[in-house]
PDB file of C-alpha atoms and ligand atoms in Angstrom:
ATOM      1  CA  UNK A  19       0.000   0.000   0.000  1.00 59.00           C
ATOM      2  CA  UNK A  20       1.634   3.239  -0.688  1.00 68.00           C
ATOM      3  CA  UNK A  21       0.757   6.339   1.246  1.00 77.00           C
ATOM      4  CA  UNK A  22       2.929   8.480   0.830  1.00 80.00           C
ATOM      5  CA  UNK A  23       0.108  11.056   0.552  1.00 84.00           C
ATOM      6  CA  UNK A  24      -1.858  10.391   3.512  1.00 91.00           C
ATOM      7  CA  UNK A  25      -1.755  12.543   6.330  1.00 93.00           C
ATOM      8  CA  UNK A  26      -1.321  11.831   9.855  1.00 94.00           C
ATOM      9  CA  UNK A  27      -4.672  11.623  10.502  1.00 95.00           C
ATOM     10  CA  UNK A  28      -5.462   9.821   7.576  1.00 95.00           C
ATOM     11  CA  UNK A  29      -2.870   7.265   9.121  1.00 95.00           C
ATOM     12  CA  UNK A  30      -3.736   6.874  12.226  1.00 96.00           C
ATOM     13  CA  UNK A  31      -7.467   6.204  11.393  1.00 96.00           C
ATOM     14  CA  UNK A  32      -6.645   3.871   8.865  1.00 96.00           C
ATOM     15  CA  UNK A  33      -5.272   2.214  11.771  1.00 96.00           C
ATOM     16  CA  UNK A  34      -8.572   1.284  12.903  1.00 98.00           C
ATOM     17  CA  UNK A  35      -9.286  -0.955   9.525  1.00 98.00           C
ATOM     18  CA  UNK A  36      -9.905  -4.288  10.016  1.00 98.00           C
ATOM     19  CA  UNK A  37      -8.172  -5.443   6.943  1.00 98.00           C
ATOM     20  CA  UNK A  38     -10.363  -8.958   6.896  1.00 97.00           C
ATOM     21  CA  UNK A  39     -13.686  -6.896   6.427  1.00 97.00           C
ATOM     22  CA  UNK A  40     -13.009  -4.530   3.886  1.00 98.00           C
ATOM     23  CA  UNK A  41     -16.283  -3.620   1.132  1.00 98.00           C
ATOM     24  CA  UNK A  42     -15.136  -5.416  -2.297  1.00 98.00           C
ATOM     25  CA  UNK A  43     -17.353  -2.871  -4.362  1.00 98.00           C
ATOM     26  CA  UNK A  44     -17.743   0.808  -2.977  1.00 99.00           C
ATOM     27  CA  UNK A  45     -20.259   2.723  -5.028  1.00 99.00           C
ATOM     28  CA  UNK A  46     -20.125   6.738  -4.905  1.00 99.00           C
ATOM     29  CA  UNK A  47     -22.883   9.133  -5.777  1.00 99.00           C
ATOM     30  CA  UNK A  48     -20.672  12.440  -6.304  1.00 98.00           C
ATOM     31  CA  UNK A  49     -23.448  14.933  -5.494  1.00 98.00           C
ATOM     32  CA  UNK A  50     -23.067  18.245  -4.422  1.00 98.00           C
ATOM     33  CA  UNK A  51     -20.573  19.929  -6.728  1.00 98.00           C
ATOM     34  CA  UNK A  52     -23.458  22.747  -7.695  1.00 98.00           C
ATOM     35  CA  UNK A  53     -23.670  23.903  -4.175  1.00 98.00           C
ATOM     36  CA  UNK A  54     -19.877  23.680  -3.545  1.00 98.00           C
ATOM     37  CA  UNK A  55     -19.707  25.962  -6.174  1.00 98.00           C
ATOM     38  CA  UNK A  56     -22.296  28.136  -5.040  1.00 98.00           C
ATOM     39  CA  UNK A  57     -21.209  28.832  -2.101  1.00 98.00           C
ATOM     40  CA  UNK A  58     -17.897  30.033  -3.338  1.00 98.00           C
ATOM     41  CA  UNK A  59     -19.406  31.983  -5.769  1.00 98.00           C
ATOM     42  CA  UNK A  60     -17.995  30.569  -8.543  1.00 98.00           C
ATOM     43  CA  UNK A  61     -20.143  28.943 -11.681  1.00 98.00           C
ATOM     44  CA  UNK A  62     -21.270  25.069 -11.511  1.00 98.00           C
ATOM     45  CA  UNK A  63     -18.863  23.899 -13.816  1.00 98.00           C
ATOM     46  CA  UNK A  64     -16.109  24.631 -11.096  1.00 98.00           C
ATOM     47  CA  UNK A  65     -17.548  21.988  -9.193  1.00 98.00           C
ATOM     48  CA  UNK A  66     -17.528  19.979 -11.222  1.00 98.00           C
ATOM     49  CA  UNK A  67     -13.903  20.302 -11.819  1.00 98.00           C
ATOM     50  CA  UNK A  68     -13.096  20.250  -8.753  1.00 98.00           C
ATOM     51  CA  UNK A  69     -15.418  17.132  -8.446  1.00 98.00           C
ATOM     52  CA  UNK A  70     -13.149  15.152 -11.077  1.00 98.00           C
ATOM     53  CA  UNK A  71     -10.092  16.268  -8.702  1.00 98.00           C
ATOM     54  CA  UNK A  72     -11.549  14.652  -5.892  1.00 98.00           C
ATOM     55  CA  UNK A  73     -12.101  11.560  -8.216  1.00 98.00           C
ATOM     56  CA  UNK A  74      -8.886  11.191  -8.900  1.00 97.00           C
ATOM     57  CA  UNK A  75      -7.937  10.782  -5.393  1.00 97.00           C
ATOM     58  CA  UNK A  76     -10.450   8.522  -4.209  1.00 98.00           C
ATOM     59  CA  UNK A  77      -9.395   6.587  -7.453  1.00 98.00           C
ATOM     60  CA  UNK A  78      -5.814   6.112  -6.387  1.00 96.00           C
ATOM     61  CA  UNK A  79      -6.553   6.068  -3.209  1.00 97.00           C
ATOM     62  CA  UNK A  80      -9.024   3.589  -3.444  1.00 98.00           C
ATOM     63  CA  UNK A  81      -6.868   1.153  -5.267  1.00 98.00           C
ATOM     64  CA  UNK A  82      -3.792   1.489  -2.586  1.00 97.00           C
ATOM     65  CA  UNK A  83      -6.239   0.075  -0.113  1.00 97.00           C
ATOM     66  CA  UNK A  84      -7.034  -2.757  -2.119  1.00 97.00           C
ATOM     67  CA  UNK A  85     -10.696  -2.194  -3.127  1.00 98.00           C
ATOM     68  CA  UNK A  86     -11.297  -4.785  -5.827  1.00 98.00           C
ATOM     69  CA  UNK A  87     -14.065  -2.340  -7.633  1.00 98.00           C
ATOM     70  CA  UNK A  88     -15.248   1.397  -7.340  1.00 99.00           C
ATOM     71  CA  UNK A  89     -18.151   2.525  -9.422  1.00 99.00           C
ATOM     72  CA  UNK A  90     -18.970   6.642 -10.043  1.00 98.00           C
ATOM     73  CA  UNK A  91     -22.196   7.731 -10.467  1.00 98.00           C
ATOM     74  CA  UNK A  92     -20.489  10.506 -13.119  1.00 98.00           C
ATOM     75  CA  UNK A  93     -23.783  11.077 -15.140  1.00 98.00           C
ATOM     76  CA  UNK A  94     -27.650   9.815 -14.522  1.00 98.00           C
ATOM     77  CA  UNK A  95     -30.044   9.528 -17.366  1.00 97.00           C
ATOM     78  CA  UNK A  96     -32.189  12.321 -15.853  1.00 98.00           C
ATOM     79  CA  UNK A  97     -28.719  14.578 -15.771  1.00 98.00           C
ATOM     80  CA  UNK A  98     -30.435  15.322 -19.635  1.00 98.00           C
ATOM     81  CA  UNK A  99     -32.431  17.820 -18.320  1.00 98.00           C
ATOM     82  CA  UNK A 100     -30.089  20.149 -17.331  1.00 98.00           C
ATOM     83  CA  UNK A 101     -29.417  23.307 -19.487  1.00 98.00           C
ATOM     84  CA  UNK A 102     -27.375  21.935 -22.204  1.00 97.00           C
ATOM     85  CA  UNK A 103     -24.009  23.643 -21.510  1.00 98.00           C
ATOM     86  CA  UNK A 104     -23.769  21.989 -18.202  1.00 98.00           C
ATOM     87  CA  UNK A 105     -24.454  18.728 -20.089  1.00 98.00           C
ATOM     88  CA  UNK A 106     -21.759  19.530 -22.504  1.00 98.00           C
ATOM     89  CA  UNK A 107     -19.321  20.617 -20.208  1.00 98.00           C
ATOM     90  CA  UNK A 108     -20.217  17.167 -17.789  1.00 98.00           C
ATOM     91  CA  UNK A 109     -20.013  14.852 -20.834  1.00 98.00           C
ATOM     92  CA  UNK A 110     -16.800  16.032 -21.935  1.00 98.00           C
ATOM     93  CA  UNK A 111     -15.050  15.567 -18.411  1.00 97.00           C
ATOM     94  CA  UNK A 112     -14.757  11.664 -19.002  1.00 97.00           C
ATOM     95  CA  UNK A 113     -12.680  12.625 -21.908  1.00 97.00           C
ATOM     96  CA  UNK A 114     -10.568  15.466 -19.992  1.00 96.00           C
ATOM     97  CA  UNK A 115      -9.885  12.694 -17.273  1.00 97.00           C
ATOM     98  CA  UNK A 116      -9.101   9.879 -19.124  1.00 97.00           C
ATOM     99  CA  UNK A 117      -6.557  11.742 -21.321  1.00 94.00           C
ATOM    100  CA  UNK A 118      -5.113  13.002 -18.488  1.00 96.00           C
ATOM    101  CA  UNK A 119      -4.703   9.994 -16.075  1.00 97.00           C
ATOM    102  CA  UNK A 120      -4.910   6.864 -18.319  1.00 97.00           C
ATOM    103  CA  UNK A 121      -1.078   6.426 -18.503  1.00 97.00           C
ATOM    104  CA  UNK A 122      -1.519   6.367 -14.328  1.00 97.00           C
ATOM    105  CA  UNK A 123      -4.250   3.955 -14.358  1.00 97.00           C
ATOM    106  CA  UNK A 124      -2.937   1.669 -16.752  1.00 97.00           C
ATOM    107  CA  UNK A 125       0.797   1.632 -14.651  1.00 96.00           C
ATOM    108  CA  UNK A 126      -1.703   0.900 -11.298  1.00 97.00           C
ATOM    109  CA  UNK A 127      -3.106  -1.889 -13.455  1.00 98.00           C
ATOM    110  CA  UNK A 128      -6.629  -0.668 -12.795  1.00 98.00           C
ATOM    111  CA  UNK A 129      -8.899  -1.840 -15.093  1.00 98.00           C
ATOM    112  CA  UNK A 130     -11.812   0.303 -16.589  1.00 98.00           C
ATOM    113  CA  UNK A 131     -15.212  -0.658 -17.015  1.00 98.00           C
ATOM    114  CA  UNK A 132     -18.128   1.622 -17.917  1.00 98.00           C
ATOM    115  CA  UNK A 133     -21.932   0.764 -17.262  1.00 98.00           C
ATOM    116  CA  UNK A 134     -24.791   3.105 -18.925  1.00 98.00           C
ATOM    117  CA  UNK A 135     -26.214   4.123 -22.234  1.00 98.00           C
ATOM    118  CA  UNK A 136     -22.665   4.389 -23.842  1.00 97.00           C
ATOM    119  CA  UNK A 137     -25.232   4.948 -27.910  1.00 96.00           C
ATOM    120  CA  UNK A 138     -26.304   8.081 -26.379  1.00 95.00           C
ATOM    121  CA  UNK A 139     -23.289   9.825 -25.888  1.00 98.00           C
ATOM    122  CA  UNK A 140     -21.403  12.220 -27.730  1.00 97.00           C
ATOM    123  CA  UNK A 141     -18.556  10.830 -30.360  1.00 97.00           C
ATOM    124  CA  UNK A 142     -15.415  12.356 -28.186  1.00 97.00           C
ATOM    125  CA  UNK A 143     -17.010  10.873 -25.070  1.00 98.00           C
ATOM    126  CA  UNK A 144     -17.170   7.399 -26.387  1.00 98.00           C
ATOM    127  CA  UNK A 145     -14.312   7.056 -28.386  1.00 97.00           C
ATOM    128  CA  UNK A 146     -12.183   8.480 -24.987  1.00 98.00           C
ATOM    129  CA  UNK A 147     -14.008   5.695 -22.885  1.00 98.00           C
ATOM    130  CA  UNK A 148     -13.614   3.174 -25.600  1.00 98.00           C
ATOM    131  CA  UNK A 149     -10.310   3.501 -25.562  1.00 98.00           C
ATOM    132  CA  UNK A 150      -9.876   3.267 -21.757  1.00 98.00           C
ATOM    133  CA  UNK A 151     -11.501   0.109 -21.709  1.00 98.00           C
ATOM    134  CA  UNK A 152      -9.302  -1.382 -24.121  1.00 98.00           C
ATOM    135  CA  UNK A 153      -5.969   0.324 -22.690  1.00 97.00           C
ATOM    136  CA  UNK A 154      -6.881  -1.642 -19.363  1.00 98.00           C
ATOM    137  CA  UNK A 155      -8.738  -4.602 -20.816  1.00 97.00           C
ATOM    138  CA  UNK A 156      -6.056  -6.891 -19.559  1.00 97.00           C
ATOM    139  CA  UNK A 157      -5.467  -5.076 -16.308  1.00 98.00           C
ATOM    140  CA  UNK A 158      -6.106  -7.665 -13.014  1.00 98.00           C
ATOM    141  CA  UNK A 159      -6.142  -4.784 -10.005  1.00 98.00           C
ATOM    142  CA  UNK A 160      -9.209  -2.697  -9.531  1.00 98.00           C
ATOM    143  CA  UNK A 161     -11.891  -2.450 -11.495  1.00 98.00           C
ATOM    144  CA  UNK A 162     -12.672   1.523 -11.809  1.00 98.00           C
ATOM    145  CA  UNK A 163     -16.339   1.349 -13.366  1.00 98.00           C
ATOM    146  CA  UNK A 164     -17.717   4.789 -15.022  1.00 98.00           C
ATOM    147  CA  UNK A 165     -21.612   4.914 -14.732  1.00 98.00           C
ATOM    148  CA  UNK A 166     -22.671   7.577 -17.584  1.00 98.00           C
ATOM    149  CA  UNK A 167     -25.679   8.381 -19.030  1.00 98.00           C
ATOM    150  CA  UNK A 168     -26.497   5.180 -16.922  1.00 98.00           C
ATOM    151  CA  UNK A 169     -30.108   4.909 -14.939  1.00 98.00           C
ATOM    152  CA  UNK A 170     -31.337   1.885 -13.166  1.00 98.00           C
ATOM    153  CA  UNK A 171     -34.743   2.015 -14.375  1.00 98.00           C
ATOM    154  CA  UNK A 172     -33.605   1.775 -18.351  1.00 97.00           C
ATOM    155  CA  UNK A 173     -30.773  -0.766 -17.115  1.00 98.00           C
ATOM    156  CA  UNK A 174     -33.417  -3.202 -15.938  1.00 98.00           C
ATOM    157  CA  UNK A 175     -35.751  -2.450 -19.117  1.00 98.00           C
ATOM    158  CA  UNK A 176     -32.555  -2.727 -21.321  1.00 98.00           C
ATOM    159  CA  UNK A 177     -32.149  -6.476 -19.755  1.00 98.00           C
ATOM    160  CA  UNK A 178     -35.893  -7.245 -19.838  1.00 98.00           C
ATOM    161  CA  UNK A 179     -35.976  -6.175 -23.316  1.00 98.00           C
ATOM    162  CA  UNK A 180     -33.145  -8.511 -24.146  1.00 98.00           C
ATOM    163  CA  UNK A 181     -34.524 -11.504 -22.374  1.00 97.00           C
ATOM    164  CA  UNK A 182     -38.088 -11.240 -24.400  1.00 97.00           C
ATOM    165  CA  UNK A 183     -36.172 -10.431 -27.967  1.00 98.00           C
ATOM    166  CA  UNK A 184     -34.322 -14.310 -26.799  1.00 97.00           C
ATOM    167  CA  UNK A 185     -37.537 -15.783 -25.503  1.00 97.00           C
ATOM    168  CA  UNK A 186     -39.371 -14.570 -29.047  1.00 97.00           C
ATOM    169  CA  UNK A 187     -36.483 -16.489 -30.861  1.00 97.00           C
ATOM    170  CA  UNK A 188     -37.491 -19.371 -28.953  1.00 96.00           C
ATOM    171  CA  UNK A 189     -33.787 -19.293 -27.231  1.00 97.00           C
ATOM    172  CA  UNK A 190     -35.227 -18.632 -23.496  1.00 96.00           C
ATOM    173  CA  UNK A 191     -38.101 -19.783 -21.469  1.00 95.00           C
ATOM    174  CA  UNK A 192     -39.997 -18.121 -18.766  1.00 93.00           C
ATOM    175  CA  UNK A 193     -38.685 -20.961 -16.711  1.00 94.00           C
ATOM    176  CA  UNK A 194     -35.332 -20.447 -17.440  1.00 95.00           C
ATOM    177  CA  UNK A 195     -35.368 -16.560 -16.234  1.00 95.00           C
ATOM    178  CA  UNK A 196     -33.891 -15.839 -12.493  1.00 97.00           C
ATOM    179  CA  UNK A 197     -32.163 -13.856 -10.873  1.00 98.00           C
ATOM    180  CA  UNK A 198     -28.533 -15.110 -11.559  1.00 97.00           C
ATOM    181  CA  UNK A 199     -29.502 -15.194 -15.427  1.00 98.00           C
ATOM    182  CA  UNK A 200     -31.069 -11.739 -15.299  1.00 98.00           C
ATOM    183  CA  UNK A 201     -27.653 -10.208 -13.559  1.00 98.00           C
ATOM    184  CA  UNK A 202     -26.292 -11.436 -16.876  1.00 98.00           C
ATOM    185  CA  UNK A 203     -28.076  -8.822 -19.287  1.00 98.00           C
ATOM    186  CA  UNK A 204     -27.436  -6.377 -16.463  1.00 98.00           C
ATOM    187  CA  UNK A 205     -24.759  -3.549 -17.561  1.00 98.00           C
ATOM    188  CA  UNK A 206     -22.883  -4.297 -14.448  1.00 98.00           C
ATOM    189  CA  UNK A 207     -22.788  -8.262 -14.768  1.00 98.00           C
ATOM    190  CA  UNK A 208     -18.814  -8.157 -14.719  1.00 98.00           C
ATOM    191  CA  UNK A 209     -19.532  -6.312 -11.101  1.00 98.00           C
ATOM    192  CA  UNK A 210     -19.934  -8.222  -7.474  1.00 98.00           C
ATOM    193  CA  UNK A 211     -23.167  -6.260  -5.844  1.00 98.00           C
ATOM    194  CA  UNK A 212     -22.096  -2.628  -4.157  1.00 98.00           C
ATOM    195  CA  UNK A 213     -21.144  -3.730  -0.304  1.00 98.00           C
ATOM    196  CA  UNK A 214     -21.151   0.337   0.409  1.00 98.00           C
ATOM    197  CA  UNK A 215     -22.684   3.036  -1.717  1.00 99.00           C
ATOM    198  CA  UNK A 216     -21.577   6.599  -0.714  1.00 99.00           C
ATOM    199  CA  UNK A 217     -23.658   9.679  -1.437  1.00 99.00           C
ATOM    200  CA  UNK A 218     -22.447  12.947  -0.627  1.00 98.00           C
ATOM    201  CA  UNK A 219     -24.018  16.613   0.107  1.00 98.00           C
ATOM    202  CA  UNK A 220     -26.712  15.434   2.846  1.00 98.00           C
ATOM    203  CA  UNK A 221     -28.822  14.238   0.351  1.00 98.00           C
ATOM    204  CA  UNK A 222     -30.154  11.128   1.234  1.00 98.00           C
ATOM    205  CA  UNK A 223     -31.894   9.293  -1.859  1.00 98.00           C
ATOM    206  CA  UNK A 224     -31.029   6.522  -4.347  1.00 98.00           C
ATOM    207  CA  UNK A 225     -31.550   8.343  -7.573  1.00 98.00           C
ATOM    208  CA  UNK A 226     -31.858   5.692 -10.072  1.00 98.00           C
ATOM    209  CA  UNK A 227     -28.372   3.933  -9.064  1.00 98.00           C
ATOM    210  CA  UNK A 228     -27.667   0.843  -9.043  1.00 98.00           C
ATOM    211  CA  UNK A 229     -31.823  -0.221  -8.212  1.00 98.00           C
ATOM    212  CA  UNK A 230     -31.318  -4.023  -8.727  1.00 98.00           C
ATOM    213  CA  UNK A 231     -27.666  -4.335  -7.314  1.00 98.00           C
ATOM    214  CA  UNK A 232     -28.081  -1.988  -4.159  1.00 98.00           C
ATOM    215  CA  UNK A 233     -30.763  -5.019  -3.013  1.00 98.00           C
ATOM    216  CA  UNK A 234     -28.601  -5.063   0.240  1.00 98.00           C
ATOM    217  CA  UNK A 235     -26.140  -2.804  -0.026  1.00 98.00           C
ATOM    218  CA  UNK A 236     -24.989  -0.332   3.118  1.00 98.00           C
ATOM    219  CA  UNK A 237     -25.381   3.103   2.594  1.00 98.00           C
ATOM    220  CA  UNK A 238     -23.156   6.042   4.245  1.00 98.00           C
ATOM    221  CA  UNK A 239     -24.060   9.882   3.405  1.00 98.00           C
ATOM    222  CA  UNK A 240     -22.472  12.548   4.204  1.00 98.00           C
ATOM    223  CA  UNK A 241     -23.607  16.613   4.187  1.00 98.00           C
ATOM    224  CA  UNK A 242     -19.856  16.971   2.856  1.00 98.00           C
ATOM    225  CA  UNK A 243     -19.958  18.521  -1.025  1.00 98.00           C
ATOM    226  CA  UNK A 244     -18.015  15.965  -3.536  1.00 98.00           C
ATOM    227  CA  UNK A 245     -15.467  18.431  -4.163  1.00 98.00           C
ATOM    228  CA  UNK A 246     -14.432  18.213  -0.730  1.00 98.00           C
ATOM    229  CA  UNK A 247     -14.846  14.298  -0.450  1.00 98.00           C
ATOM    230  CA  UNK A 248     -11.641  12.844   0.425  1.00 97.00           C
ATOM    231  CA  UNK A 249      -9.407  10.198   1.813  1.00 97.00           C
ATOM    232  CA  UNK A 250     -10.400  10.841   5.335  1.00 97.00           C
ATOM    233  CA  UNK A 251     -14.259  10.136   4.618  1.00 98.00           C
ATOM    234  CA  UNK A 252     -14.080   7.556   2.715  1.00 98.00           C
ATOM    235  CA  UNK A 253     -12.097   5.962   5.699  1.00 98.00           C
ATOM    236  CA  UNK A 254     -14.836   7.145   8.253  1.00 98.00           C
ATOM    237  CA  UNK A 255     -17.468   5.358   5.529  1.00 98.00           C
ATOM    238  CA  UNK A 256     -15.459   1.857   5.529  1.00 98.00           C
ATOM    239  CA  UNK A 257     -14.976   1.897   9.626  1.00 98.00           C
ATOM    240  CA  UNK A 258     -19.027   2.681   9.855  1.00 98.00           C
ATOM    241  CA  UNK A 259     -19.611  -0.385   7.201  1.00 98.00           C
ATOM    242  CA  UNK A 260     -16.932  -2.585   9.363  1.00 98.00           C
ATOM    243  CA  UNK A 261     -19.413  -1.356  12.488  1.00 97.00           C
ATOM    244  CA  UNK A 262     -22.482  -2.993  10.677  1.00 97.00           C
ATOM    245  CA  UNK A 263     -24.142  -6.227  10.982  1.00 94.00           C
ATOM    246  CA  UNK A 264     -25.037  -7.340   7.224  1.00 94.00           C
ATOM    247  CA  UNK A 265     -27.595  -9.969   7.509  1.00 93.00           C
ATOM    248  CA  UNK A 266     -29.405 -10.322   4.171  1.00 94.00           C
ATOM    249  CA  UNK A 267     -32.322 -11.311   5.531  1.00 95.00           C
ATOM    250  CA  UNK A 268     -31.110 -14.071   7.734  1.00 95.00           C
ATOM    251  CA  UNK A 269     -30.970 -14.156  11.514  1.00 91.00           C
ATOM    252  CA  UNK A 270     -28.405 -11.962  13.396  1.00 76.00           C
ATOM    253  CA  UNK A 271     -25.261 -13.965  13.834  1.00 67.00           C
TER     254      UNK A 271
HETATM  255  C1  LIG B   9     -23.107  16.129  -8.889  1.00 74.53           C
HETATM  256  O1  LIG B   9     -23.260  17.435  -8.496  1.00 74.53           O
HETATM  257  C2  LIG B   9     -22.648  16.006 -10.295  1.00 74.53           C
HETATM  258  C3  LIG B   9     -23.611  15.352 -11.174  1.00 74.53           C
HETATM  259  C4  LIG B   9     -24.863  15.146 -10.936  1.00 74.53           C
HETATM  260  C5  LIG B   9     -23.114  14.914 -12.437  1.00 74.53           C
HETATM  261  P1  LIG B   9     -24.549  18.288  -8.845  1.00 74.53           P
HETATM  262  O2  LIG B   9     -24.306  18.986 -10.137  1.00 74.53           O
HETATM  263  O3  LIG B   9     -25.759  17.451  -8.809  1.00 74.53           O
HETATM  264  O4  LIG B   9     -24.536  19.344  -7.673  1.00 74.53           O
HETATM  265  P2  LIG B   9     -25.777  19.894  -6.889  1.00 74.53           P
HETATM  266  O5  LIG B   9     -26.544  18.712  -6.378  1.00 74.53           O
HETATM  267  O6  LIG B   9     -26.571  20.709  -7.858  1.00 74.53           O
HETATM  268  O7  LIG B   9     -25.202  20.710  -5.785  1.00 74.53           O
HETATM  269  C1  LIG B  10     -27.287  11.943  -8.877  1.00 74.53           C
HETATM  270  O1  LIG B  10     -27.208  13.269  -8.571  1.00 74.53           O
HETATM  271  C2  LIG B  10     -26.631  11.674 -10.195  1.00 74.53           C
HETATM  272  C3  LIG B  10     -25.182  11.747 -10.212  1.00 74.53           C
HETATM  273  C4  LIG B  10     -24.418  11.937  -9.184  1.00 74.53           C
HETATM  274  C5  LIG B  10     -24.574  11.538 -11.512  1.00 74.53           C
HETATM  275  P1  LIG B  10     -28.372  14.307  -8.973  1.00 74.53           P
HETATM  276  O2  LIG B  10     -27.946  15.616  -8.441  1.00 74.53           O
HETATM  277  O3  LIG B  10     -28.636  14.219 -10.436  1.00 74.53           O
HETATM  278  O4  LIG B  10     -29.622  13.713  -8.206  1.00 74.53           O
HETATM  279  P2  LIG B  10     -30.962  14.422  -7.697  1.00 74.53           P
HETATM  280  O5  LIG B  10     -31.544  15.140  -8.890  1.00 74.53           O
HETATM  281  O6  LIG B  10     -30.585  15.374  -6.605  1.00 74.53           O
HETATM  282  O7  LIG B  10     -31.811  13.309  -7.190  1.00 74.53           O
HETATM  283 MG1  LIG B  11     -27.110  17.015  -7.362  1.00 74.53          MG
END
């Protein structure tokens, strides 16, 4: 684990880890950046800037404590109905990180997924994600999974969809169709379920993420805006999950 860049603080709480009991998958719903901008009187698309710094250090971070996946909510389906510059300027900031810190995440061997509507995107957006995914195709550390123009509701439509165009070929039968076979046509079928999902700026809803795989997920919010997300919270979030008794329905153990 390198940590070079963690404070003393950051240290000595990371102390308090149980190492055996660690999330696999850590979901994050950056959310906030609007009001972190706000309040310093600057324009929205500073926060989200900033939001893509704080990213990158959860990102490396992440992967130095031996997550084994981290999904980013970076852009919902509903995100369309904001005025179309901020769209713009949103969509393009896969693009602006990716050029910018492939070369890292390939050396980290991180491998890059991406779950969502990747048709609906803009050309420059795709291509730059496309070729993440192959860059890192063959990469065995973390899996760093981008969630853009991605929305739970189509996701589970998309599959459903799938699973009647197979059943109409006379491929699939209504028997045939549970749960393990329906995670298959799921964009995230290459992901474990979320242990921890993280939202940020005191906001305390799902909003489309992740509906099907969050089944029993732990959640941890925080009133903290993404921009200022950072090392030290997502430490606090994994000791709170390590605090919690998971029992998926069974009888406390
Ligand atoms: C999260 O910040 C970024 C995305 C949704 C892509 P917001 O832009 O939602 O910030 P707030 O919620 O308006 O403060
Ligand atoms: C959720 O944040 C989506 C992303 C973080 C990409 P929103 O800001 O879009 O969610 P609502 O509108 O507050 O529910
Ligand atoms: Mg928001």
């Amino acid at each position: 684990m390198s940590l070079e860049k963690c404070t003393a603080r950051e240290k000595e709480m990371l102390g308090y880890i149980n190492w055996e009991k660690m999330p696999g998958h850590v979901a994050f719903i950056m959310d906030g950046n609007g009001r972190w901008a706000r309040e310093k009187k600057m324009p929205r698309v500073e926060g989200h800037r900033q939001g893509v710094e704080a990213l990158r250090e959860i990102v490396s971070f992440s992967s130095d404590i031996n997550l084994r996946a981290v999904t980013f909510y970076a852009f919902s389906t509903e995100n369309w109905r904001r005025p179309s510059s901020e769209v713009d300027f949103l969509l393009n900031l896969p693009e602006v990180y990716l050029e910018k810190d492939l070369p890292e995440l390939v050396e980290n061997n991180i491998k890059i997924t991406a779950t969502g509507e990747m048709e609906g995107l803009p050309t420059g957006t795709r291509s730059a994600i496309e070729k993440a995914l192959e860059k890192t195709s063959k990469n065995t550390g973390m899996i760093l999974n981008l969630a853009v123009n991605y929305g739970g509701r189509a996701e589970i439509l998309r599959a459903v969809r799938m699973m009647a165009e197979k059943a109409k070929q006379g491929e699939l039968s209504p028997g045939e169709m549970d749960e393990k076979l329906f995670e298959g046509y799921l964009f995230t079928s290459h992901l474990e379920d979320p242990d921890l999902i993280i939202r940020t700026s005191g906001e305390q809803r799902i909003s489309n993420f992740l509906l099907w795989q969050a089944a029993y997920s732990e959640f941890w919010f925080t009133s903290i805006y993404w921009p200022e997300f950072s090392r030290l919270h997502l430490i606090k979030a994994i000791l709170e999950y390590q605090r919690r008794k998971r029992r998926f329905g069974g009888v406390h153990t």
